N, CA, C and O atoms as CSV, one atom per row, in Angstrom:
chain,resi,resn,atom,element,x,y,z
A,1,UNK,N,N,169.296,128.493,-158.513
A,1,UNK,CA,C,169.430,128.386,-159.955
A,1,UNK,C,C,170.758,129.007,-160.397
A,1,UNK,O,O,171.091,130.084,-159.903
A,2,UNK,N,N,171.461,128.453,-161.210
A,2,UNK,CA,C,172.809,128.875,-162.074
A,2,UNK,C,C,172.143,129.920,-163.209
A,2,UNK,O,O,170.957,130.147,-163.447
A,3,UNK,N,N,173.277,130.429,-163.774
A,3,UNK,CA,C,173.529,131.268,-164.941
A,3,UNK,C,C,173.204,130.287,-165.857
A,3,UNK,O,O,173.861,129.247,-165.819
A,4,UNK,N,N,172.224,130.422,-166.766
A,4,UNK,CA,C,171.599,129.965,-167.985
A,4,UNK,C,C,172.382,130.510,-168.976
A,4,UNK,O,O,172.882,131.590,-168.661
A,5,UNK,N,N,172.665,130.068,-170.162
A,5,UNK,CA,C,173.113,131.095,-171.368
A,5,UNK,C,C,172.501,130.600,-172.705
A,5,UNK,O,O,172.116,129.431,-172.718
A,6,UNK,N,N,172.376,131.276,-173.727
A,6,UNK,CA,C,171.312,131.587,-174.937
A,6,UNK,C,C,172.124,132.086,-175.773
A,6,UNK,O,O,173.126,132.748,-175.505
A,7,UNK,N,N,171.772,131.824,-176.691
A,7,UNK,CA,C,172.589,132.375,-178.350
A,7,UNK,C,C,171.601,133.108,-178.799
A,7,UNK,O,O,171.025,133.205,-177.715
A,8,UNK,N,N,170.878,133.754,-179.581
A,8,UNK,CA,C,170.405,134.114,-180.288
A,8,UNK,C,C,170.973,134.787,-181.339
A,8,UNK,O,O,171.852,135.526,-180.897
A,9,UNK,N,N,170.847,134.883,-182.775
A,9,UNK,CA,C,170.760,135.980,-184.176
A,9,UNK,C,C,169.699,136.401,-184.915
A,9,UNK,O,O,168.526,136.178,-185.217
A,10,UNK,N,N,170.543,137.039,-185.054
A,10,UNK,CA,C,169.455,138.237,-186.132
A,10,UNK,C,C,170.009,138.577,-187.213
A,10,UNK,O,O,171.038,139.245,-187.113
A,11,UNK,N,N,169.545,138.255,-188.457
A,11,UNK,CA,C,170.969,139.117,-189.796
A,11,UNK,C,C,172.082,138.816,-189.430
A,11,UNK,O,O,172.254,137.644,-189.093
A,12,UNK,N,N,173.270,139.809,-189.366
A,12,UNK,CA,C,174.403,139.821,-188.798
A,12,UNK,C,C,174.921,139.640,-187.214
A,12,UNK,O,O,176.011,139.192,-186.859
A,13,UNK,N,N,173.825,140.118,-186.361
A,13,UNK,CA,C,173.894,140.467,-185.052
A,13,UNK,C,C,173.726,138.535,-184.089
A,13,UNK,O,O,172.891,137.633,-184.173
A,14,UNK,N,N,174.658,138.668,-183.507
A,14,UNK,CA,C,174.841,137.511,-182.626
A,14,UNK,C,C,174.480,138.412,-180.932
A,14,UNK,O,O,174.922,139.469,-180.483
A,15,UNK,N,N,173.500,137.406,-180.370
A,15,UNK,CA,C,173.522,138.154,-178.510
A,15,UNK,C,C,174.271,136.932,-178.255
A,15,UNK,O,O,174.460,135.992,-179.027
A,16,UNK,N,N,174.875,137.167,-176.439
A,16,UNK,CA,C,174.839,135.882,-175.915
A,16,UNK,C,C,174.399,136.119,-174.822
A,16,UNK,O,O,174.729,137.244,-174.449
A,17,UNK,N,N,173.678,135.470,-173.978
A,17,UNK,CA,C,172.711,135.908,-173.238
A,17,UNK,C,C,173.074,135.123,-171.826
A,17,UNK,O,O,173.302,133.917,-171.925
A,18,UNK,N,N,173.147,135.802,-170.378
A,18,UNK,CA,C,173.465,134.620,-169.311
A,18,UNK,C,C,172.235,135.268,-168.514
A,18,UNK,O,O,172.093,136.475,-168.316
A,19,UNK,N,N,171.297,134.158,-168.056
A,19,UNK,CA,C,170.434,134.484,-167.550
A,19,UNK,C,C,170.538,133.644,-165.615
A,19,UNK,O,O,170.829,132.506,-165.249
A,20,UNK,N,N,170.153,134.858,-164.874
A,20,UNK,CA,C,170.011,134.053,-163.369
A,20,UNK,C,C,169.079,135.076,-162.667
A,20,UNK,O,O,168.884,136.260,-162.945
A,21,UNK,N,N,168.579,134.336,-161.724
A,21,UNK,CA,C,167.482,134.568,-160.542
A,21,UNK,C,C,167.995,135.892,-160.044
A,21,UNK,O,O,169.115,135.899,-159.532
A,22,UNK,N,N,167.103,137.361,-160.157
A,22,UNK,CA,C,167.318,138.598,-159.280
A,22,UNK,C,C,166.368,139.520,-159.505
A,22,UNK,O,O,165.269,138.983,-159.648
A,23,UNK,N,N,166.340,140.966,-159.616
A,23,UNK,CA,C,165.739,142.155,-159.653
A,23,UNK,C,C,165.233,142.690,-160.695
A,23,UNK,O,O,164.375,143.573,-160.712
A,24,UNK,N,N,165.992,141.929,-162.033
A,24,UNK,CA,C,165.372,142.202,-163.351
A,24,UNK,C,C,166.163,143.689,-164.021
A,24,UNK,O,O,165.720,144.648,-164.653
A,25,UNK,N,N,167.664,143.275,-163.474
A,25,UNK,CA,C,168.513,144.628,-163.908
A,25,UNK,C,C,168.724,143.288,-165.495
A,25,UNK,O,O,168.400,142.102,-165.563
A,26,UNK,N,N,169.382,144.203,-166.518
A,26,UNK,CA,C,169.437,143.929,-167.579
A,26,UNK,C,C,170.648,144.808,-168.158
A,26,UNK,O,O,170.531,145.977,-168.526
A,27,UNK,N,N,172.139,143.855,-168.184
A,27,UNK,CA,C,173.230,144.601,-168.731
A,27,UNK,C,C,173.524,143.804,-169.806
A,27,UNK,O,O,173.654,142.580,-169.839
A,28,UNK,N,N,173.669,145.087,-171.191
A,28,UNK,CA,C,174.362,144.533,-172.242
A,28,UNK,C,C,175.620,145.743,-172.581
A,28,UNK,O,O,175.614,146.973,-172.528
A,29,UNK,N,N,176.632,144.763,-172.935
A,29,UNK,CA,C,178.168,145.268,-172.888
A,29,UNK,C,C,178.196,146.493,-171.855
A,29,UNK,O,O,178.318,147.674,-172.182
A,30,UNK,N,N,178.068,146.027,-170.619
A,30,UNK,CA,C,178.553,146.610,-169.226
A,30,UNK,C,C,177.632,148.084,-169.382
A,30,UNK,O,O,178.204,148.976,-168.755
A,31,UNK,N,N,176.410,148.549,-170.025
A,31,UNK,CA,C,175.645,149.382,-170.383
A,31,UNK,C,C,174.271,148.942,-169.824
A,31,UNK,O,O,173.919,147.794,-170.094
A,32,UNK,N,N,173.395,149.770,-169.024
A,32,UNK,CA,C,172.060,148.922,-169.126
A,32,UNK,C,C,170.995,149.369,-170.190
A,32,UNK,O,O,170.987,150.414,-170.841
A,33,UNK,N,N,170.224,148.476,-170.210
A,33,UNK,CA,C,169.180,148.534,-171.266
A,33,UNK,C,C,168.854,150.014,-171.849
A,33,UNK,O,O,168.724,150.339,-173.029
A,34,UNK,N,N,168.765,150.766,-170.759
A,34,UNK,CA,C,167.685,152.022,-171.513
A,34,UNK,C,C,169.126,152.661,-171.996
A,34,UNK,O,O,168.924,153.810,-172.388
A,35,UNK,N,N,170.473,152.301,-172.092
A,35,UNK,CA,C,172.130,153.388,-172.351
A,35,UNK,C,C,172.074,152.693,-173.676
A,35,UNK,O,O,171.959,153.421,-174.661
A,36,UNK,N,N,172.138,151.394,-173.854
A,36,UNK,CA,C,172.083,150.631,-174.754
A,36,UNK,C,C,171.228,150.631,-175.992
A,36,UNK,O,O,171.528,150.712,-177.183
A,37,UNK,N,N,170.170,150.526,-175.416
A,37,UNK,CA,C,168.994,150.924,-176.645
A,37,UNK,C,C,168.230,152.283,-175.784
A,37,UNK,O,O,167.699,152.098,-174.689
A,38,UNK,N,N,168.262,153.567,-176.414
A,38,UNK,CA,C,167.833,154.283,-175.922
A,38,UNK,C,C,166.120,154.473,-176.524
A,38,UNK,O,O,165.295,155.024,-175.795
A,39,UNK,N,N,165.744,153.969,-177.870
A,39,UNK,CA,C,164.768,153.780,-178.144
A,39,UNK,C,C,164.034,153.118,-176.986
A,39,UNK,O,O,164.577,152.459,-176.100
A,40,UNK,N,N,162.032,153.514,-177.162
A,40,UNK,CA,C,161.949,152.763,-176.315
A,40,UNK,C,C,161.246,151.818,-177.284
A,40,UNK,O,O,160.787,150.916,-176.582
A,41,UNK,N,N,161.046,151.671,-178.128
A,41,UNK,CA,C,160.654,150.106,-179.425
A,41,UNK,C,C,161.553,149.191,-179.467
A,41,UNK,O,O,161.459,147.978,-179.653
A,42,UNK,N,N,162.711,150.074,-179.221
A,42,UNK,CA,C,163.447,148.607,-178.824
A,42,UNK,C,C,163.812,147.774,-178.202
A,42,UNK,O,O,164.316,146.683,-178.471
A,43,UNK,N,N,163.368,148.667,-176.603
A,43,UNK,CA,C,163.422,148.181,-175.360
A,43,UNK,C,C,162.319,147.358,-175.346
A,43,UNK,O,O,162.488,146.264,-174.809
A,44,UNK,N,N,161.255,147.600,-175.790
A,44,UNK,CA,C,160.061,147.026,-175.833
A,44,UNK,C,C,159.997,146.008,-176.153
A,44,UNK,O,O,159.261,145.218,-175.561
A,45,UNK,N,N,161.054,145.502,-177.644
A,45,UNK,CA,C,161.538,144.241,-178.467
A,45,UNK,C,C,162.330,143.271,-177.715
A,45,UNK,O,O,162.282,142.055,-177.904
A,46,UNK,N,N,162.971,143.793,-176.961
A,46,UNK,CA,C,163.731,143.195,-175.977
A,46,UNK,C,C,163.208,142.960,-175.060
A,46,UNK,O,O,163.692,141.884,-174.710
A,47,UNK,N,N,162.433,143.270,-174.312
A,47,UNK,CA,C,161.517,142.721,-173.233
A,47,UNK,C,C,160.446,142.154,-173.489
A,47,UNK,O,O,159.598,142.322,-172.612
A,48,UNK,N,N,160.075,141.421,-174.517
A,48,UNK,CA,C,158.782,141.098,-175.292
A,48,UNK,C,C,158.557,139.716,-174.396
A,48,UNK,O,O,157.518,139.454,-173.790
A,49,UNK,N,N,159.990,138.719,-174.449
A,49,UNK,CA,C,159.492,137.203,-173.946
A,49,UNK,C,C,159.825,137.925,-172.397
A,49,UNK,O,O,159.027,138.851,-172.254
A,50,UNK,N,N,160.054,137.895,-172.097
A,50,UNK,CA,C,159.280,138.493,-170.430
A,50,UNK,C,C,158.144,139.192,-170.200
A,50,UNK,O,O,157.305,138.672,-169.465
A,51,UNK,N,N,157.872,140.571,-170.804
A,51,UNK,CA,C,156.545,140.870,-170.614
A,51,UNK,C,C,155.467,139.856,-170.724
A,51,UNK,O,O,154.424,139.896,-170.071
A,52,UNK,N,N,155.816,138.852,-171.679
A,52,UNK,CA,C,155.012,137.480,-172.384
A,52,UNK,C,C,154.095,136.478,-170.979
A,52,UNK,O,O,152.927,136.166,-170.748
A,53,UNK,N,N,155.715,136.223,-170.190
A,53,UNK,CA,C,155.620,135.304,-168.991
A,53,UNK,C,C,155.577,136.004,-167.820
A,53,UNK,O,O,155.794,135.465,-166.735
A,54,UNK,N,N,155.266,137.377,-167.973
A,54,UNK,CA,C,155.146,137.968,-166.412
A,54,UNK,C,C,156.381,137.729,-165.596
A,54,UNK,O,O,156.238,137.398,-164.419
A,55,UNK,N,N,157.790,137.888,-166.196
A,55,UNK,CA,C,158.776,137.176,-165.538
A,55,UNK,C,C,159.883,138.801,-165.485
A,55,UNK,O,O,161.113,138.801,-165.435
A,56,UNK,N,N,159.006,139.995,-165.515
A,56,UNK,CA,C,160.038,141.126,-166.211
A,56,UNK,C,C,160.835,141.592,-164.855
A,56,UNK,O,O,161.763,142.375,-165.054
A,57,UNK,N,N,160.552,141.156,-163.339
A,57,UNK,CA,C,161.159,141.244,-162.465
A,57,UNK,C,C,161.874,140.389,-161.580
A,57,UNK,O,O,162.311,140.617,-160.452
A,58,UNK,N,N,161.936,138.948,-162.573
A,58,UNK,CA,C,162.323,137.810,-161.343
A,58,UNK,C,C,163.643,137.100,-162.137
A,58,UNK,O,O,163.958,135.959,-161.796
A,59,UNK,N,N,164.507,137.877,-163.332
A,59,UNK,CA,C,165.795,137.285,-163.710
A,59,UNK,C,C,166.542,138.672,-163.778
A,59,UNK,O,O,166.022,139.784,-163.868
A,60,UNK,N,N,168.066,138.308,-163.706
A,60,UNK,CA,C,168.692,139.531,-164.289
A,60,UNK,C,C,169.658,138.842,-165.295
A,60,UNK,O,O,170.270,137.808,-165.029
A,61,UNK,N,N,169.728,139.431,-166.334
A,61,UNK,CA,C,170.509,139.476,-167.471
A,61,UNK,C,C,171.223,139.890,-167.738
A,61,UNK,O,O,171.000,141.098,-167.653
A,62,UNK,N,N,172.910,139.565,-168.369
A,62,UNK,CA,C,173.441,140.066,-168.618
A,62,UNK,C,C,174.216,139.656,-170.466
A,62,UNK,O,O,174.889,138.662,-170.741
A,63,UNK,N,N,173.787,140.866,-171.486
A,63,UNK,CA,C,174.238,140.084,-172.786
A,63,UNK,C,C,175.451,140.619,-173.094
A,63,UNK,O,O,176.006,141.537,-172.492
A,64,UNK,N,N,175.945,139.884,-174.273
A,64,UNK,CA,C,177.201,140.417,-175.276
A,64,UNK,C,C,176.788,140.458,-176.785
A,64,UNK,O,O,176.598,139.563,-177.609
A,65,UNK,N,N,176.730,141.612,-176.837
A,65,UNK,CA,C,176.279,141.591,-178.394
A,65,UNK,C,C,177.543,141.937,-179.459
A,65,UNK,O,O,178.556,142.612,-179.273
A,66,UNK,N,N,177.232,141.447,-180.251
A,66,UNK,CA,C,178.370,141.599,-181.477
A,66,UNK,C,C,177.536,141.574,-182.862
A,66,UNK,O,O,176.633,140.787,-183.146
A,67,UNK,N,N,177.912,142.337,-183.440
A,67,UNK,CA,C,177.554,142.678,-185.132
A,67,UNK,C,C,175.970,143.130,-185.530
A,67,UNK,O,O,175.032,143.286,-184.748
A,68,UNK,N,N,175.977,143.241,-186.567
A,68,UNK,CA,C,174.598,143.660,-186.765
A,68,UNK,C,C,174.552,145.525,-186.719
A,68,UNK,O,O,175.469,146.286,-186.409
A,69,UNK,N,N,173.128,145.860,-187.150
A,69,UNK,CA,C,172.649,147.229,-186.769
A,69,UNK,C,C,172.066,146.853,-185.312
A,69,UNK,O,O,172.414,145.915,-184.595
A,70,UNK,N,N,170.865,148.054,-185.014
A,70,UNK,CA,C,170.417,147.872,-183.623
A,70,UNK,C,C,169.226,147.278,-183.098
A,70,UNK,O,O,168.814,146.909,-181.999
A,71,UNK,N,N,168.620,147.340,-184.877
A,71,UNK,CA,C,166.890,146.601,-184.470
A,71,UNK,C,C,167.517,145.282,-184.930
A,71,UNK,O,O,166.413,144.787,-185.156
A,72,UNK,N,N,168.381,144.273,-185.267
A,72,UNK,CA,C,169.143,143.026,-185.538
A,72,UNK,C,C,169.663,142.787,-184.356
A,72,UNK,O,O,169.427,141.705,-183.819
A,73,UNK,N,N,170.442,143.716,-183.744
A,73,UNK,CA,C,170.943,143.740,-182.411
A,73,UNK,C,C,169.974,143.106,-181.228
A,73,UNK,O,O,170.169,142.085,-180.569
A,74,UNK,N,N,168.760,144.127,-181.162
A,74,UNK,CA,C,167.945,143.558,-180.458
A,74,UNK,C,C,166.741,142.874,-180.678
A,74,UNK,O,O,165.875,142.860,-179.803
A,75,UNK,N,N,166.597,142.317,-181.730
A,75,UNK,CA,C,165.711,140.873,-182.507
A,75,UNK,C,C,166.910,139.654,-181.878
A,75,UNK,O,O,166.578,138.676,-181.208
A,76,UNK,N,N,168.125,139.941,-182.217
A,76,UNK,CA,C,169.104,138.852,-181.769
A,76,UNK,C,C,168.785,138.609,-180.334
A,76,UNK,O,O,168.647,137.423,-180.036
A,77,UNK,N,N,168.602,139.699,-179.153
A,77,UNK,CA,C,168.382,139.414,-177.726
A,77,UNK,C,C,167.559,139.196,-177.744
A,77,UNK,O,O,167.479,138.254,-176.955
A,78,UNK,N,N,166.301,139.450,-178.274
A,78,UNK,CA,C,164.910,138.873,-177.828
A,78,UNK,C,C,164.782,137.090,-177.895
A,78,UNK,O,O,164.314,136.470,-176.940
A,79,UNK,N,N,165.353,136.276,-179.381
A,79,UNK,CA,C,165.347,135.431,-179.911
A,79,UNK,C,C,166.343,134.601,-178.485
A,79,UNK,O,O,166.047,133.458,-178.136
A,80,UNK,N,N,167.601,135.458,-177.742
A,80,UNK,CA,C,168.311,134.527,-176.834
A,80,UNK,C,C,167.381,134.596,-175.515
A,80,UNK,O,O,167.244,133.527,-174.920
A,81,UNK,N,N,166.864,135.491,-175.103
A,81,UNK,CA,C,166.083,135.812,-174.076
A,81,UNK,C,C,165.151,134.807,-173.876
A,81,UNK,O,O,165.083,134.153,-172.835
A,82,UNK,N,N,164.236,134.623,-175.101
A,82,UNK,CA,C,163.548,133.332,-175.161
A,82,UNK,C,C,163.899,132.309,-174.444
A,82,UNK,O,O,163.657,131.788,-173.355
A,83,UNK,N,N,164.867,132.104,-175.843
A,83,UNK,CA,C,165.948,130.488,-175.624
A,83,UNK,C,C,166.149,130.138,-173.813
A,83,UNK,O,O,166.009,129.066,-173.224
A,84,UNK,N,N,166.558,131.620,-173.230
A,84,UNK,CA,C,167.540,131.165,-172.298
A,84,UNK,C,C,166.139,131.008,-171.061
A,84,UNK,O,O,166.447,130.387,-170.043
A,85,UNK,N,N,164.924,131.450,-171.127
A,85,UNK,CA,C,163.641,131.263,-171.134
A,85,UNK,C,C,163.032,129.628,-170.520
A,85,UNK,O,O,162.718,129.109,-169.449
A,86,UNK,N,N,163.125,129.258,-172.043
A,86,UNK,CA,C,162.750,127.594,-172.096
A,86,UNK,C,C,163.829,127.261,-171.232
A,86,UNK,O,O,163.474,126.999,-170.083
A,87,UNK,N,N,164.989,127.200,-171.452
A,87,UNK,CA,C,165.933,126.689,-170.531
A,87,UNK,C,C,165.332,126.514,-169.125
A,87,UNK,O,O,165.136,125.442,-168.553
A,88,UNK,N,N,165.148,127.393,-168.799
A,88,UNK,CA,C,164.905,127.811,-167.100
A,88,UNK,C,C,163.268,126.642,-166.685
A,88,UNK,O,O,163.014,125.928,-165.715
A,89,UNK,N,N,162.521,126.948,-167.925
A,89,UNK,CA,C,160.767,126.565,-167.732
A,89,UNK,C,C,160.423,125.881,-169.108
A,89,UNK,O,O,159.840,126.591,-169.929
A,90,UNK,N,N,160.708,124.622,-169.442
A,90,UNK,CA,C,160.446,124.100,-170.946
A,90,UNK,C,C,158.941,124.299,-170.880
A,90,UNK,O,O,158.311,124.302,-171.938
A,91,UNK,N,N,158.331,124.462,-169.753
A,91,UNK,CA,C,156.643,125.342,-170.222
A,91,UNK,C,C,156.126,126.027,-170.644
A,91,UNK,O,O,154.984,125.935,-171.094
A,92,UNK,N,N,156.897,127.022,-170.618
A,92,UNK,CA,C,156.796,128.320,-171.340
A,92,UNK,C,C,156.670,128.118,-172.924
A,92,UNK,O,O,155.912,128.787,-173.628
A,93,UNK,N,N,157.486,127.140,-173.370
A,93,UNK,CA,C,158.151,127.230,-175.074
A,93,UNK,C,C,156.572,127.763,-175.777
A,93,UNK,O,O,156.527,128.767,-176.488
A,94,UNK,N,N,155.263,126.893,-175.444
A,94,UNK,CA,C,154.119,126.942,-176.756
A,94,UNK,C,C,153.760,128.417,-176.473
A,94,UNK,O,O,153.516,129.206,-177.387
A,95,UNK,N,N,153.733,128.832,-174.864
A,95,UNK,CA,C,153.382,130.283,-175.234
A,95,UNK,C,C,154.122,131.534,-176.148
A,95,UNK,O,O,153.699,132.469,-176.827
A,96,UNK,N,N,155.510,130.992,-175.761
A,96,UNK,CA,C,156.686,132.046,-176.523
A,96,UNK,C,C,156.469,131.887,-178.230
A,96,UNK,O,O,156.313,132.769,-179.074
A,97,UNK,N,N,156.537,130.145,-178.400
A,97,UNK,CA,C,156.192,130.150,-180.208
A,97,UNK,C,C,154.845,130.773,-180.745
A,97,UNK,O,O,154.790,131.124,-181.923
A,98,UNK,N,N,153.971,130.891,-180.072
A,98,UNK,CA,C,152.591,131.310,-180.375
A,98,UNK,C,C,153.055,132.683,-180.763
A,98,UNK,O,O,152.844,133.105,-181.900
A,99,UNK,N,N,153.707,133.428,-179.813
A,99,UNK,CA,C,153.970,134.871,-180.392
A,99,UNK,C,C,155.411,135.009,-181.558
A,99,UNK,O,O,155.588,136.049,-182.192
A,100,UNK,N,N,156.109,134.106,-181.657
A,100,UNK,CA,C,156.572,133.771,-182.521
A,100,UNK,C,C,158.287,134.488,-181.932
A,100,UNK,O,O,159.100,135.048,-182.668
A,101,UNK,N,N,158.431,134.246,-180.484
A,101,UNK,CA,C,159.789,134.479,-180.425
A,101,UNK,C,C,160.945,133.513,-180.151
A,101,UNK,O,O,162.065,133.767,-179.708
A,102,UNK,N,N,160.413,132.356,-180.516
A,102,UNK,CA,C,161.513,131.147,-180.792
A,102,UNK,C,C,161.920,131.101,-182.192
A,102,UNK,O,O,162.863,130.438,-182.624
A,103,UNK,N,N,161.291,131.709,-182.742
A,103,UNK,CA,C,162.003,131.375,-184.320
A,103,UNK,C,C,162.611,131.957,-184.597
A,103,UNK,O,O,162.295,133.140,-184.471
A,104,UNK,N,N,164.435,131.536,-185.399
A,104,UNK,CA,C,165.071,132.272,-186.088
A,104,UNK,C,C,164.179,132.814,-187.346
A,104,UNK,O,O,163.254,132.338,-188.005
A,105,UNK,N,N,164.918,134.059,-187.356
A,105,UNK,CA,C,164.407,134.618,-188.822
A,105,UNK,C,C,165.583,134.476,-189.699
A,105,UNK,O,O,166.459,135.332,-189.570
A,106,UNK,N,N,165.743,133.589,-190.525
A,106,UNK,CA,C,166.504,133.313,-191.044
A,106,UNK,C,C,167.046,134.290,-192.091
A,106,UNK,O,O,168.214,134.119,-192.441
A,107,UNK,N,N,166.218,135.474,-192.736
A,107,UNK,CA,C,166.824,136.647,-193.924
A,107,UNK,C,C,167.813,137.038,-193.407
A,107,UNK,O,O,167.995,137.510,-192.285
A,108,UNK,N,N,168.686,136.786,-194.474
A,108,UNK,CA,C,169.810,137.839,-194.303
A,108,UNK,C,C,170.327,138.344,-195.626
A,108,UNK,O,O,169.618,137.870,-196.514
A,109,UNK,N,N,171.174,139.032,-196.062
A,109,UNK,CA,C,171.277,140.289,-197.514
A,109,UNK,C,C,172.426,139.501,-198.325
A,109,UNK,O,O,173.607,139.218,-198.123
A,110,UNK,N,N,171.363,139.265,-199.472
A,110,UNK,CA,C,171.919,138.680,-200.191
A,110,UNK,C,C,172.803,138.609,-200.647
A,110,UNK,O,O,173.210,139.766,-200.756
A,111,UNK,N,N,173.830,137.630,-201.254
A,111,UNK,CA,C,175.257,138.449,-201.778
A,111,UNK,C,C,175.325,139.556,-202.984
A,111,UNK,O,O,174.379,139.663,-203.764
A,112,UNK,N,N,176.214,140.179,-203.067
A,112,UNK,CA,C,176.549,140.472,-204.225
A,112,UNK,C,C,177.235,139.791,-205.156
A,112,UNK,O,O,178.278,139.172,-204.944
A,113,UNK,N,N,176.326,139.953,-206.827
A,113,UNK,CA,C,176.938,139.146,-207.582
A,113,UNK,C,C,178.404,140.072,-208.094
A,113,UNK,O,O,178.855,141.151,-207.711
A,114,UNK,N,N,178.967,138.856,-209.360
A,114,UNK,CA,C,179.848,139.535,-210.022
A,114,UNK,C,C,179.237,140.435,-210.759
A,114,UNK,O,O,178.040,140.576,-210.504
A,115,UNK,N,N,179.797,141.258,-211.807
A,115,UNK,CA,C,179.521,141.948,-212.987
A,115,UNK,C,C,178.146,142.442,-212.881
A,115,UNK,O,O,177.455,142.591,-213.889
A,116,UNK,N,N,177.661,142.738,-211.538
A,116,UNK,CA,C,176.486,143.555,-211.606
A,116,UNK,C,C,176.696,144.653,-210.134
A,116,UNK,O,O,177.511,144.318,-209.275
A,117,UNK,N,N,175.901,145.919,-209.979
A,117,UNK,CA,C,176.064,146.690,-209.146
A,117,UNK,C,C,175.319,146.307,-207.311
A,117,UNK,O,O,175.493,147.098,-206.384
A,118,UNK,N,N,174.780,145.398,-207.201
A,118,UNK,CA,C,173.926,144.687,-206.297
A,118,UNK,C,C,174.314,143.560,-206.374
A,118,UNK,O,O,175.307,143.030,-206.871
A,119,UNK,N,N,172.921,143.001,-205.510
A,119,UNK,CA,C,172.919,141.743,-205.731
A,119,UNK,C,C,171.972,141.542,-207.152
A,119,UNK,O,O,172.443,140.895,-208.087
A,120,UNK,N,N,170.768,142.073,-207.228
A,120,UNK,CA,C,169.997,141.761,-208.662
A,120,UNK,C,C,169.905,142.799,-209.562
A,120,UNK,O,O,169.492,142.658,-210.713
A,121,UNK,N,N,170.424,144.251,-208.882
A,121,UNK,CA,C,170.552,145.129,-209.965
A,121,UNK,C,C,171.880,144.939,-210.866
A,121,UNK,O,O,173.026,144.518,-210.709
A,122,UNK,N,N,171.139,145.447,-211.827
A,122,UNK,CA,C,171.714,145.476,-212.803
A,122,UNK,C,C,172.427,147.218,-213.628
A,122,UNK,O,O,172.062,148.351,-213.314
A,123,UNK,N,N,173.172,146.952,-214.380
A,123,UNK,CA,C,173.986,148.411,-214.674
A,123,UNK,C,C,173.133,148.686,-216.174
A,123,UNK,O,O,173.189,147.903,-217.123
A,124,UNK,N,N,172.534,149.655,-216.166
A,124,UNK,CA,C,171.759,150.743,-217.086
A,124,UNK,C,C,172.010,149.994,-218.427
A,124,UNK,O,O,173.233,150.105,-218.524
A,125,UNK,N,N,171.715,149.501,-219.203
A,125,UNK,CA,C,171.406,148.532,-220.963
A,125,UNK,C,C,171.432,149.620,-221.669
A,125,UNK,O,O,170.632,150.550,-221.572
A,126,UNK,N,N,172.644,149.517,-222.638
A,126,UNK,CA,C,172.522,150.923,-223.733
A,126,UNK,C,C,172.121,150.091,-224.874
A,126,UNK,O,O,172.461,148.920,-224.705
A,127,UNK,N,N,171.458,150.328,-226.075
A,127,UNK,CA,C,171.080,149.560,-227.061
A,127,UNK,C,C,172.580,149.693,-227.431
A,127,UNK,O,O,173.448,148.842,-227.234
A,128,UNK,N,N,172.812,151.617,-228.334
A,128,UNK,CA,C,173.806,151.964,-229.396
A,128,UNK,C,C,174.693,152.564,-228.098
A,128,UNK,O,O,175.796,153.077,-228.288
C-alpha cells in the first residue's frame, strides 16, 4: 500500500494527513502525538476513527497542521484521519458516519460587522 493523503478542517485549522501501512507511530509537524497534543482529550479526539476500526496499530501517520487553536487543530486531524480511512477501506465509511467523523463541521466565527463592537454586539444606547 502507498501513502494515502486526507485534508481535513476545523474552524480555521487545516490537517493534511499521509497515511501508510506500519506500527501506528503518529507524527505531526516532526513532533509525536503525545509532544503535540499533550492533553490526553485530545489525543483521544485524534485517535477516535481508529480506536472506531480497531486499526490503532496497523497505519502510521504523518500530519501538517496549519492554523486554528488546538481542539480545531485536532477536530481538523480526526475529520482527515477518517477521510484518509475510507480511502484505504470504502467499508469502513457507514461505521465512521454513524459516529459522525466524516462530517465537516462547518461553524466558523462570524465576521465582524462595521459600526458595531462584534459581530452582533452592539455599543451601549444612550437615550440623552
Amino acid at each position: 500500500m502507498d501513502k494515502v493523503n486526507a485534508v481535513g478542517r476545523r474552524k480555521a485549522a487545516v490537517a493534511r494527513v499521509y497515511v501508510s501501512e506500519g506500527s501506528g507511530n503518529i507524527v505531526i509537524d516532526k513532533r509525536p502525538l503525545e509532544v503535540y497534543f499533550p492533553s490526553s482529550i485530545l489525543q483521544y479526539v485524534v485517535l477516535q476513527p481508529l480506536n472506531k476500526l480497531e486499526a490503532a496499530g496497523k497505519y502510521d501517520i504523518v500530519a501538517h497542521i496549519d492554523g486554528g487553536g488546538f481542539k480545531g487543530q485536532a477536530e481538523a486531524l480526526r475529520l482527515a484521519i477518517a477521510r484518509a480511512l475510507v480511502k484505504i477501506n470504502p467499508e469502513d465509511k457507514p461505521a465512521l458516519r454513524s459516529e459522525g467523523f466524516m462530517t465537516r463541521d462547518a461553524r466558523v466565527v462570524e465576521r465582524k460587522k462595521p459600526g458595531r463592537p462584534k459581530a452582533r454586539k452592539r455599543f451601549q444606547f444612550s437615550k440623552r
